[in-house]
PDB file of C-alpha atoms (C1' of nucleotides) in Angstrom:
ATOM      1  CA  MET O 155      47.480 -76.132  48.110  1.00 63.00           C
ATOM      2  CA  LYS O 156      44.115 -75.487  45.373  1.00 66.00           C
ATOM      3  CA  THR O 157      40.437 -74.363  46.321  1.00 77.00           C
ATOM      4  CA  ALA O 158      38.483 -77.122  44.948  1.00 94.00           C
ATOM      5  CA  THR O 159      35.544 -75.459  42.676  1.00 97.00           C
ATOM      6  CA  LEU O 160      32.217 -76.234  41.163  1.00 98.00           C
ATOM      7  CA  LYS O 161      31.547 -74.978  37.824  1.00 98.00           C
ATOM      8  CA  ILE O 162      27.743 -74.223  37.172  1.00 98.00           C
ATOM      9  CA  ALA O 163      27.161 -72.953  33.716  1.00 98.00           C
ATOM     10  CA  THR O 164      23.554 -71.438  31.901  1.00 98.00           C
ATOM     11  CA  TRP O 165      22.468 -71.706  28.647  1.00 98.00           C
ATOM     12  CA  ASN O 166      18.920 -70.998  26.954  1.00 98.00           C
ATOM     13  CA  VAL O 167      19.512 -73.504  23.891  1.00 98.00           C
ATOM     14  CA  ASN O 168      16.588 -72.503  21.594  1.00 98.00           C
ATOM     15  CA  SER O 169      15.874 -76.416  21.165  1.00 98.00           C
ATOM     16  CA  VAL O 170      18.092 -79.355  22.692  1.00 98.00           C
ATOM     17  CA  ASN O 171      17.508 -81.576  19.397  1.00 98.00           C
ATOM     18  CA  ALA O 172      18.577 -78.943  17.180  1.00 98.00           C
ATOM     19  CA  ARG O 173      21.657 -77.414  18.995  1.00 98.00           C
ATOM     20  CA  LEU O 174      22.815 -80.818  19.761  1.00 98.00           C
ATOM     21  CA  PRO O 175      26.480 -80.888  18.385  1.00 98.00           C
ATOM     22  CA  ASN O 176      26.911 -77.806  19.728  1.00 98.00           C
ATOM     23  CA  VAL O 177      26.063 -78.081  23.313  1.00 98.00           C
ATOM     24  CA  LEU O 178      28.107 -81.190  23.228  1.00 98.00           C
ATOM     25  CA  ALA O 179      30.886 -79.573  21.442  1.00 98.00           C
ATOM     26  CA  TRP O 180      31.286 -77.056  24.234  1.00 98.00           C
ATOM     27  CA  LEU O 181      30.356 -79.776  26.917  1.00 98.00           C
ATOM     28  CA  GLY O 182      34.069 -81.221  25.807  1.00 98.00           C
ATOM     29  CA  SER O 183      35.467 -77.600  25.345  1.00 98.00           C
ATOM     30  CA  ALA O 184      34.378 -75.643  28.596  1.00 98.00           C
ATOM     31  CA  ALA O 185      34.165 -79.137  30.612  1.00 98.00           C
ATOM     32  CA  PRO O 186      31.487 -77.307  33.409  1.00 98.00           C
ATOM     33  CA  ASP O 187      30.005 -79.265  36.097  1.00 98.00           C
ATOM     34  CA  VAL O 188      26.874 -78.493  36.082  1.00 98.00           C
ATOM     35  CA  VAL O 189      24.783 -77.380  33.594  1.00 98.00           C
ATOM     36  CA  LEU O 190      21.093 -75.391  33.355  1.00 98.00           C
ATOM     37  CA  LEU O 191      19.483 -75.128  29.919  1.00 98.00           C
ATOM     38  CA  GLN O 192      16.631 -73.822  28.443  1.00 98.00           C
ATOM     39  CA  GLU O 193      14.273 -73.657  25.746  1.00 98.00           C
ATOM     40  CA  LEU O 194      14.306 -77.652  25.536  1.00 98.00           C
ATOM     41  CA  LYS O 195      11.342 -77.230  22.490  1.00 98.00           C
ATOM     42  CA  THR O 196      10.818 -81.137  23.634  1.00 98.00           C
ATOM     43  CA  THR O 197       9.659 -83.620  26.216  1.00 98.00           C
ATOM     44  CA  GLU O 198      11.512 -85.788  28.207  1.00 98.00           C
ATOM     45  CA  ASP O 199      10.389 -89.257  26.083  1.00 97.00           C
ATOM     46  CA  LYS O 200      12.971 -87.293  23.411  1.00 98.00           C
ATOM     47  CA  PHE O 201      15.262 -85.688  25.586  1.00 98.00           C
ATOM     48  CA  PRO O 202      19.003 -86.740  24.255  1.00 98.00           C
ATOM     49  CA  ARG O 203      19.519 -88.076  27.476  1.00 98.00           C
ATOM     50  CA  MET O 204      21.803 -91.332  26.239  1.00 98.00           C
ATOM     51  CA  GLU O 205      24.179 -88.685  24.526  1.00 98.00           C
ATOM     52  CA  PHE O 206      24.768 -86.441  27.935  1.00 98.00           C
ATOM     53  CA  SER O 207      25.602 -89.530  29.658  1.00 98.00           C
ATOM     54  CA  ALA O 208      27.666 -90.724  27.245  1.00 98.00           C
ATOM     55  CA  ALA O 209      29.285 -87.466  27.900  1.00 98.00           C
ATOM     56  CA  GLY O 210      29.786 -87.601  31.657  1.00 98.00           C
ATOM     57  CA  TYR O 211      26.347 -86.167  32.287  1.00 98.00           C
ATOM     58  CA  ASN O 212      23.264 -86.986  34.857  1.00 98.00           C
ATOM     59  CA  ALA O 213      20.029 -85.185  33.811  1.00 98.00           C
ATOM     60  CA  GLU O 214      17.000 -84.225  35.306  1.00 98.00           C
ATOM     61  CA  VAL O 215      14.469 -82.945  33.353  1.00 98.00           C
ATOM     62  CA  PHE O 216      10.889 -80.900  33.213  1.00 98.00           C
ATOM     63  CA  GLY O 217       9.671 -80.529  29.561  1.00 98.00           C
ATOM     64  CA  GLN O 218       7.090 -79.862  27.113  1.00 97.00           C
ATOM     65  CA  LYS O 219       5.965 -80.680  23.959  1.00 97.00           C
ATOM     66  CA  ALA O 220       7.318 -77.226  21.118  1.00 97.00           C
ATOM     67  CA  TRP O 221       8.338 -75.222  23.368  1.00 97.00           C
ATOM     68  CA  ASN O 222       9.472 -73.989  26.988  1.00 98.00           C
ATOM     69  CA  GLY O 223      11.360 -77.011  28.903  1.00 98.00           C
ATOM     70  CA  VAL O 224      14.294 -77.020  31.214  1.00 98.00           C
ATOM     71  CA  ALA O 225      16.933 -79.500  32.330  1.00 98.00           C
ATOM     72  CA  ILE O 226      19.984 -79.237  34.979  1.00 98.00           C
ATOM     73  CA  LEU O 227      22.827 -81.419  33.868  1.00 98.00           C
ATOM     74  CA  ALA O 228      25.579 -82.313  36.500  1.00 98.00           C
ATOM     75  CA  LYS O 229      28.661 -84.782  36.722  1.00 98.00           C
ATOM     76  CA  HIS O 230      27.910 -85.188  40.228  1.00 97.00           C
ATOM     77  CA  LYS O 231      24.259 -86.927  41.688  1.00 98.00           C
ATOM     78  CA  ILE O 232      21.297 -85.157  41.062  1.00 98.00           C
ATOM     79  CA  THR O 233      18.641 -85.184  44.434  1.00 98.00           C
ATOM     80  CA  GLY O 234      15.371 -83.226  45.689  1.00 98.00           C
ATOM     81  CA  VAL O 235      14.653 -82.652  42.690  1.00 98.00           C
ATOM     82  CA  GLN O 236      12.121 -79.594  41.903  1.00 98.00           C
ATOM     83  CA  ALA O 237       9.912 -79.516  38.713  1.00 98.00           C
ATOM     84  CA  GLY O 238       7.709 -76.137  38.663  1.00 98.00           C
ATOM     85  CA  LEU O 239       7.730 -72.684  40.121  1.00 98.00           C
ATOM     86  CA  PRO O 240       5.797 -73.122  43.135  1.00 98.00           C
ATOM     87  CA  GLY O 241       2.942 -70.908  43.790  1.00 97.00           C
ATOM     88  CA  ASP O 242       0.099 -71.618  40.716  1.00 96.00           C
ATOM     89  CA  LYS O 243      -1.046 -74.936  40.482  1.00 94.00           C
ATOM     90  CA  SER O 244      -2.848 -73.876  37.135  1.00 95.00           C
ATOM     91  CA  ASP O 245       0.624 -73.153  35.294  1.00 96.00           C
ATOM     92  CA  GLU O 246       1.214 -76.028  32.608  1.00 95.00           C
ATOM     93  CA  GLN O 247       4.298 -74.254  31.112  1.00 98.00           C
ATOM     94  CA  ALA O 248       7.306 -76.085  31.567  1.00 98.00           C
ATOM     95  CA  ARG O 249       9.609 -73.209  32.865  1.00 98.00           C
ATOM     96  CA  TYR O 250      11.281 -74.384  36.527  1.00 98.00           C
ATOM     97  CA  ILE O 251      13.238 -77.204  37.696  1.00 98.00           C
ATOM     98  CA  GLU O 252      15.205 -77.051  40.779  1.00 98.00           C
ATOM     99  CA  ALA O 253      17.518 -79.457  42.441  1.00 98.00           C
ATOM    100  CA  THR O 254      20.763 -79.841  44.893  1.00 98.00           C
ATOM    101  CA  VAL O 255      24.363 -80.875  43.766  1.00 98.00           C
ATOM    102  CA  ALA O 256      27.612 -80.763  45.211  1.00 96.00           C
ATOM    103  CA  GLY O 257      25.751 -79.060  48.665  1.00 95.00           C
ATOM    104  CA  VAL O 258      24.670 -76.215  46.534  1.00 98.00           C
ATOM    105  CA  ARG O 259      20.654 -75.994  44.961  1.00 98.00           C
ATOM    106  CA  VAL O 260      19.976 -74.808  41.568  1.00 98.00           C
ATOM    107  CA  ALA O 261      17.330 -74.001  39.703  1.00 98.00           C
ATOM    108  CA  SER O 262      17.375 -73.795  35.885  1.00 98.00           C
ATOM    109  CA  ILE O 263      14.898 -71.213  35.398  1.00 98.00           C
ATOM    110  CA  TYR O 264      13.026 -70.211  31.920  1.00 98.00           C
ATOM    111  CA  LEU O 265      11.134 -66.510  32.869  1.00 98.00           C
ATOM    112  CA  PRO O 266       8.353 -65.873  30.263  1.00 98.00           C
ATOM    113  CA  ASN O 267       8.926 -63.169  27.250  1.00 98.00           C
ATOM    114  CA  GLY O 268       6.011 -61.388  27.787  1.00 98.00           C
ATOM    115  CA  ASN O 269       5.911 -59.451  24.369  1.00 97.00           C
ATOM    116  CA  PRO O 270       3.466 -57.868  23.249  1.00 97.00           C
ATOM    117  CA  VAL O 271       2.653 -56.006  26.385  1.00 96.00           C
ATOM    118  CA  GLU O 272      -0.944 -55.527  25.603  1.00 95.00           C
ATOM    119  CA  SER O 273      -1.540 -59.570  25.284  1.00 96.00           C
ATOM    120  CA  GLU O 274      -2.160 -61.729  28.525  1.00 96.00           C
ATOM    121  CA  LYS O 275       1.480 -62.724  28.092  1.00 97.00           C
ATOM    122  CA  TYR O 276       2.801 -59.535  30.146  1.00 97.00           C
ATOM    123  CA  PRO O 277       0.615 -60.302  33.279  1.00 97.00           C
ATOM    124  CA  TYR O 278       1.799 -63.863  33.074  1.00 98.00           C
ATOM    125  CA  LYS O 279       5.078 -62.338  33.319  1.00 98.00           C
ATOM    126  CA  LEU O 280       4.738 -60.315  35.767  1.00 98.00           C
ATOM    127  CA  ALA O 281       2.790 -63.171  38.095  1.00 98.00           C
ATOM    128  CA  TRP O 282       5.584 -65.633  37.096  1.00 98.00           C
ATOM    129  CA  MET O 283       8.321 -63.278  38.317  1.00 98.00           C
ATOM    130  CA  GLU O 284       6.355 -62.397  42.034  1.00 98.00           C
ATOM    131  CA  ARG O 285       6.211 -66.331  42.573  1.00 98.00           C
ATOM    132  CA  LEU O 286       9.548 -66.843  41.181  1.00 98.00           C
ATOM    133  CA  ARG O 287      10.548 -63.704  44.315  1.00 98.00           C
ATOM    134  CA  ALA O 288       8.275 -65.572  46.919  1.00 98.00           C
ATOM    135  CA  HIS O 289       9.601 -68.854  46.147  1.00 98.00           C
ATOM    136  CA  ALA O 290      13.203 -67.403  46.588  1.00 98.00           C
ATOM    137  CA  ALA O 291      11.891 -65.586  49.823  1.00 98.00           C
ATOM    138  CA  THR O 292      11.818 -68.809  50.953  1.00 98.00           C
ATOM    139  CA  LEU O 293      14.738 -70.133  50.030  1.00 98.00           C
ATOM    140  CA  LEU O 294      16.716 -68.220  51.700  1.00 98.00           C
ATOM    141  CA  GLY O 295      15.025 -69.293  54.910  1.00 98.00           C
ATOM    142  CA  ALA O 296      17.668 -72.000  54.353  1.00 97.00           C
ATOM    143  CA  GLU O 297      20.940 -69.958  55.024  1.00 97.00           C
ATOM    144  CA  THR O 298      22.663 -72.013  52.778  1.00 96.00           C
ATOM    145  CA  PRO O 299      24.183 -71.657  49.070  1.00 98.00           C
ATOM    146  CA  PHE O 300      21.625 -71.301  45.863  1.00 98.00           C
ATOM    147  CA  VAL O 301      22.547 -70.023  42.462  1.00 98.00           C
ATOM    148  CA  LEU O 302      18.802 -69.044  40.311  1.00 99.00           C
ATOM    149  CA  GLY O 303      20.280 -69.387  36.584  1.00 98.00           C
ATOM    150  CA  GLY O 304      18.624 -68.743  33.217  1.00 98.00           C
ATOM    151  CA  ASP O 305      17.283 -67.025  30.524  1.00 98.00           C
ATOM    152  CA  TYR O 306      15.061 -63.891  32.540  1.00 98.00           C
ATOM    153  CA  ASN O 307      13.973 -62.180  29.275  1.00 98.00           C
ATOM    154  CA  ILE O 308      14.982 -58.864  31.515  1.00 98.00           C
ATOM    155  CA  ILE O 309      17.492 -56.310  30.471  1.00 98.00           C
ATOM    156  CA  PRO O 310      18.336 -55.019  34.121  1.00 98.00           C
ATOM    157  CA  GLU O 311      19.704 -51.989  32.885  1.00 98.00           C
ATOM    158  CA  ALA O 312      20.664 -49.366  29.891  1.00 98.00           C
ATOM    159  CA  ARG O 313      23.770 -50.525  29.433  1.00 98.00           C
ATOM    160  CA  ASP O 314      23.259 -54.542  28.825  1.00 98.00           C
ATOM    161  CA  CYS O 315      21.665 -53.214  26.054  1.00 98.00           C
ATOM    162  CA  TYR O 316      22.267 -52.315  22.191  1.00 98.00           C
ATOM    163  CA  ASP O 317      19.317 -50.026  22.156  1.00 97.00           C
ATOM    164  CA  ALA O 318      18.165 -48.833  25.312  1.00 97.00           C
ATOM    165  CA  LYS O 319      15.522 -46.217  23.916  1.00 97.00           C
ATOM    166  CA  GLY O 320      14.551 -48.569  21.181  1.00 97.00           C
ATOM    167  CA  TRP O 321      13.721 -51.299  23.600  1.00 98.00           C
ATOM    168  CA  ALA O 322      11.861 -49.053  26.466  1.00 97.00           C
ATOM    169  CA  ASP O 323       8.517 -50.473  26.393  1.00 97.00           C
ATOM    170  CA  ASP O 324       9.539 -54.208  25.339  1.00 98.00           C
ATOM    171  CA  ALA O 325       8.570 -56.431  28.315  1.00 98.00           C
ATOM    172  CA  LEU O 326      11.612 -57.232  28.474  1.00 98.00           C
ATOM    173  CA  PHE O 327      13.224 -53.475  29.504  1.00 98.00           C
ATOM    174  CA  ARG O 328       9.862 -51.946  30.644  1.00 98.00           C
ATOM    175  CA  LEU O 329      10.097 -50.255  33.977  1.00 97.00           C
ATOM    176  CA  GLU O 330       7.605 -52.739  35.623  1.00 97.00           C
ATOM    177  CA  SER O 331       9.490 -55.547  34.628  1.00 98.00           C
ATOM    178  CA  ARG O 332      12.967 -54.776  35.982  1.00 98.00           C
ATOM    179  CA  ARG O 333      11.154 -53.883  39.240  1.00 98.00           C
ATOM    180  CA  LYS O 334      10.487 -56.938  39.303  1.00 98.00           C
ATOM    181  CA  PHE O 335      13.939 -58.042  38.887  1.00 98.00           C
ATOM    182  CA  ARG O 336      15.208 -55.563  41.224  1.00 98.00           C
ATOM    183  CA  ALA O 337      12.875 -57.346  44.093  1.00 98.00           C
ATOM    184  CA  LEU O 338      14.775 -60.077  43.261  1.00 98.00           C
ATOM    185  CA  LEU O 339      18.305 -58.294  44.266  1.00 98.00           C
ATOM    186  CA  ASN O 340      16.834 -56.474  47.162  1.00 98.00           C
ATOM    187  CA  LEU O 341      16.026 -58.957  48.546  1.00 98.00           C
ATOM    188  CA  GLY O 342      19.673 -60.133  48.822  1.00 98.00           C
ATOM    189  CA  LEU O 343      20.068 -61.653  46.234  1.00 98.00           C
ATOM    190  CA  THR O 344      23.157 -61.314  44.049  1.00 98.00           C
ATOM    191  CA  ASP O 345      23.751 -60.912  40.265  1.00 98.00           C
ATOM    192  CA  ALA O 346      27.224 -62.454  39.776  1.00 98.00           C
ATOM    193  CA  LEU O 347      28.057 -61.401  36.158  1.00 98.00           C
ATOM    194  CA  ARG O 348      28.122 -57.670  37.840  1.00 98.00           C
ATOM    195  CA  VAL O 349      30.346 -59.464  40.310  1.00 98.00           C
ATOM    196  CA  CYS O 350      33.525 -59.864  37.691  1.00 98.00           C
ATOM    197  CA  ASN O 351      32.650 -57.860  35.225  1.00 98.00           C
ATOM    198  CA  ASP O 352      31.358 -54.050  35.268  1.00 97.00           C
ATOM    199  CA  LYS O 353      31.478 -53.008  31.961  1.00 98.00           C
ATOM    200  CA  ALA O 354      29.121 -52.140  29.509  1.00 98.00           C
ATOM    201  CA  ALA O 355      27.823 -54.607  26.736  1.00 98.00           C
ATOM    202  CA  GLN O 356      28.140 -57.668  28.071  1.00 98.00           C
ATOM    203  CA  TYR O 357      25.236 -59.660  26.181  1.00 98.00           C
ATOM    204  CA  THR O 358      24.220 -63.116  26.019  1.00 98.00           C
ATOM    205  CA  PHE O 359      21.277 -63.097  23.526  1.00 98.00           C
ATOM    206  CA  TRP O 360      22.139 -61.870  20.117  1.00 98.00           C
ATOM    207  CA  ASP O 361      18.797 -62.010  17.612  1.00 98.00           C
ATOM    208  CA  TYR O 362      18.793 -63.894  14.850  1.00 97.00           C
ATOM    209  CA  GLN O 363      17.286 -60.997  12.496  1.00 95.00           C
ATOM    210  CA  ALA O 364      18.982 -58.049  11.225  1.00 93.00           C
ATOM    211  CA  GLY O 365      22.471 -59.147  11.458  1.00 95.00           C
ATOM    212  CA  ALA O 366      21.750 -58.913  15.193  1.00 97.00           C
ATOM    213  CA  TRP O 367      25.185 -60.662  15.807  1.00 98.00           C
ATOM    214  CA  PRO O 368      28.292 -59.360  13.488  1.00 97.00           C
ATOM    215  CA  GLN O 369      26.911 -55.804  14.690  1.00 97.00           C
ATOM    216  CA  ASN O 370      27.212 -56.811  17.954  1.00 98.00           C
ATOM    217  CA  HIS O 371      23.506 -55.680  18.700  1.00 98.00           C
ATOM    218  CA  GLY O 372      23.175 -58.190  21.807  1.00 98.00           C
ATOM    219  CA  LEU O 373      21.160 -57.935  25.004  1.00 98.00           C
ATOM    220  CA  ARG O 374      22.532 -58.911  28.472  1.00 98.00           C
ATOM    221  CA  ILE O 375      19.256 -61.120  28.962  1.00 98.00           C
ATOM    222  CA  ASP O 376      20.793 -64.847  31.173  1.00 98.00           C
ATOM    223  CA  HIS O 377      21.989 -64.188  34.442  1.00 98.00           C
ATOM    224  CA  PHE O 378      22.995 -65.933  37.496  1.00 98.00           C
ATOM    225  CA  LEU O 379      20.895 -64.526  41.310  1.00 99.00           C
ATOM    226  CA  LEU O 380      23.233 -65.820  44.302  1.00 98.00           C
ATOM    227  CA  SER O 381      21.940 -66.272  47.516  1.00 98.00           C
ATOM    228  CA  PRO O 382      24.428 -64.570  50.051  1.00 98.00           C
ATOM    229  CA  GLN O 383      25.862 -67.848  51.236  1.00 98.00           C
ATOM    230  CA  ALA O 384      26.604 -68.469  47.611  1.00 98.00           C
ATOM    231  CA  ALA O 385      27.817 -65.518  46.693  1.00 98.00           C
ATOM    232  CA  ASP O 386      30.473 -65.786  49.604  1.00 98.00           C
ATOM    233  CA  LEU O 387      32.246 -68.725  47.303  1.00 98.00           C
ATOM    234  CA  LEU O 388      31.921 -66.515  44.221  1.00 98.00           C
ATOM    235  CA  GLU O 389      35.184 -67.019  42.532  1.00 98.00           C
ATOM    236  CA  ASP O 390      33.991 -65.977  38.412  1.00 98.00           C
ATOM    237  CA  CYS O 391      30.874 -65.670  36.524  1.00 98.00           C
ATOM    238  CA  ALA O 392      32.087 -64.840  32.749  1.00 98.00           C
ATOM    239  CA  ILE O 393      30.096 -64.873  29.411  1.00 98.00           C
ATOM    240  CA  ASP O 394      31.367 -67.330  26.751  1.00 98.00           C
ATOM    241  CA  SER O 395      30.513 -65.864  23.318  1.00 98.00           C
ATOM    242  CA  ALA O 396      32.402 -68.305  20.923  1.00 98.00           C
ATOM    243  CA  PRO O 397      29.566 -70.528  20.926  1.00 98.00           C
ATOM    244  CA  ARG O 398      27.162 -67.895  18.988  1.00 98.00           C
ATOM    245  CA  ALA O 399      29.624 -67.331  16.693  1.00 98.00           C
ATOM    246  CA  GLU O 400      29.327 -71.055  15.512  1.00 97.00           C
ATOM    247  CA  ASP O 401      27.303 -72.697  12.835  1.00 96.00           C
ATOM    248  CA  LYS O 402      24.164 -73.626  13.898  1.00 97.00           C
ATOM    249  CA  ALA O 403      23.977 -71.612  16.988  1.00 98.00           C
ATOM    250  CA  SER O 404      21.792 -71.014  19.624  1.00 98.00           C
ATOM    251  CA  ASP O 405      20.451 -67.427  19.636  1.00 98.00           C
ATOM    252  CA  HIS O 406      21.451 -67.200  23.611  1.00 98.00           C
ATOM    253  CA  THR O 407      25.279 -67.724  24.699  1.00 98.00           C
ATOM    254  CA  PRO O 408      26.671 -70.237  27.942  1.00 98.00           C
ATOM    255  CA  VAL O 409      27.557 -67.667  30.768  1.00 98.00           C
ATOM    256  CA  VAL O 410      30.244 -68.986  33.324  1.00 98.00           C
ATOM    257  CA  LEU O 411      30.101 -69.364  37.174  1.00 98.00           C
ATOM    258  CA  THR O 412      32.573 -70.165  39.094  1.00 98.00           C
ATOM    259  CA  LEU O 413      32.091 -70.888  42.841  1.00 98.00           C
ATOM    260  CA  ARG O 414      34.627 -72.824  45.459  1.00 97.00           C
ATOM    261  CA  GLN O 415      33.436 -75.815  46.925  1.00 89.00           C
ATOM    262  CA  PRO O 416      31.114 -75.600  49.818  1.00 77.00           C
ATOM    263  CA  THR O 417      32.805 -76.373  52.484  1.00 71.00           C
ATOM    264  CA  VAL O 418      31.901 -79.974  54.212  1.00 62.00           C
ATOM    265  CA  LEU O 419      31.968 -80.036  57.711  1.00 56.00           C
ATOM    266  CA  HIS O 420      33.425 -83.031  59.419  1.00 57.00           C
ATOM    267  CA  ASN O 421      34.880 -84.307  62.372  1.00 52.00           C
ATOM    268  CA  THR O 422      39.067 -84.253  62.839  1.00 46.00           C
TER     269      THR O 422
ATOM    270  C1'  DA I 146      11.747 -52.304   4.903  1.00 74.95           C
ATOM    271  C1'  DT I 147       4.852 -53.070   8.905  1.00 74.95           C
ATOM    272  C1'  DG I 148      11.326 -56.347   7.267  1.00 74.95           C
ATOM    273  C1'  DG I 149      14.617 -59.727   8.939  1.00 74.95           C
ATOM    274  C1'  DT I 150      15.807 -65.684  11.352  1.00 74.95           C
ATOM    275  C1'  DG I 151      15.277 -70.005  13.095  1.00 74.95           C
ATOM    276  C1'  DG I 152      12.575 -73.814  16.077  1.00 74.95           C
ATOM    277  C1'  DT I 153       7.881 -76.554  15.876  1.00 74.95           C
ATOM    278  C1'  DT I 154       4.580 -78.125  13.217  1.00 74.95           C
ATOM    279  C1'  DC I 155       1.692 -78.277   9.302  1.00 74.95           C
ATOM    280  C1'  DT I 156      -0.198 -73.627   9.999  1.00 74.95           C
ATOM    281  C1'  DA I 157       0.325 -70.238  12.799  1.00 74.95           C
ATOM    282  C1'  DC I 158       2.654 -69.650  17.226  1.00 74.95           C
ATOM    283  C1'  DC I 159       6.701 -67.856  19.372  1.00 74.95           C
ATOM    284  C1'  DA I 160      11.209 -65.997  20.281  1.00 74.95           C
TER     285       DA I 160
END
DNA sequence: ATGGTGGTTCTACCA
């Protein structure tokens, strides 16, 4: 008997409206059950809800004019939606949405970039990461499967960057930033890609500039972090780089996580 | 190469 699986994708689309044909085409071929979107660059009222509905997906959206914006698409019912990362009521940036789908708590994360490091953006990034750590610690208390997926704007290790020396002082790769990411792992979360693929140069982002894509000058900055209960369900995690080669591509490409369906306890 | 590209919005800002 084949075990039922849940296929969850994360994709920073760099404007959901500009990218709609690419996203719909990929949904049709890859057929994920759940999709975590980042960088919608639009408000909820301008989100292409009808088009996703026609493709078979429900949507929960936390949008913002021009920048940021995150969403959760799912073929299943989406419940218990929480928009915004707890810990700072003054934070107006739409970078976090969390909900329950098919028995799994999922979050779509658009972690701040943090550059330039001399600006107020860098301490905002570090503080946001501390809030994420605190919230993940709270979620762990439930001892249930959860998946934190998205654009973390963090290069975890040198092998995740085409030019580690050149990126040493960037907000995506500074030791201080990576220590904050390491703190998430130290809670007991699992970087799903690295369970399934130990090779260097497994990239999820290639800049539009300077021929980064044709030269494979990429970064691995889009990640799935799993709770122990979700890690126990892990079947596969892989980067699908094909969408990056398409016309009008996002600068990020999807990462796809496959979990065995959580066991539903019932009387026999 | 103090460049390069692309999205939002309309003049820079963000990545």
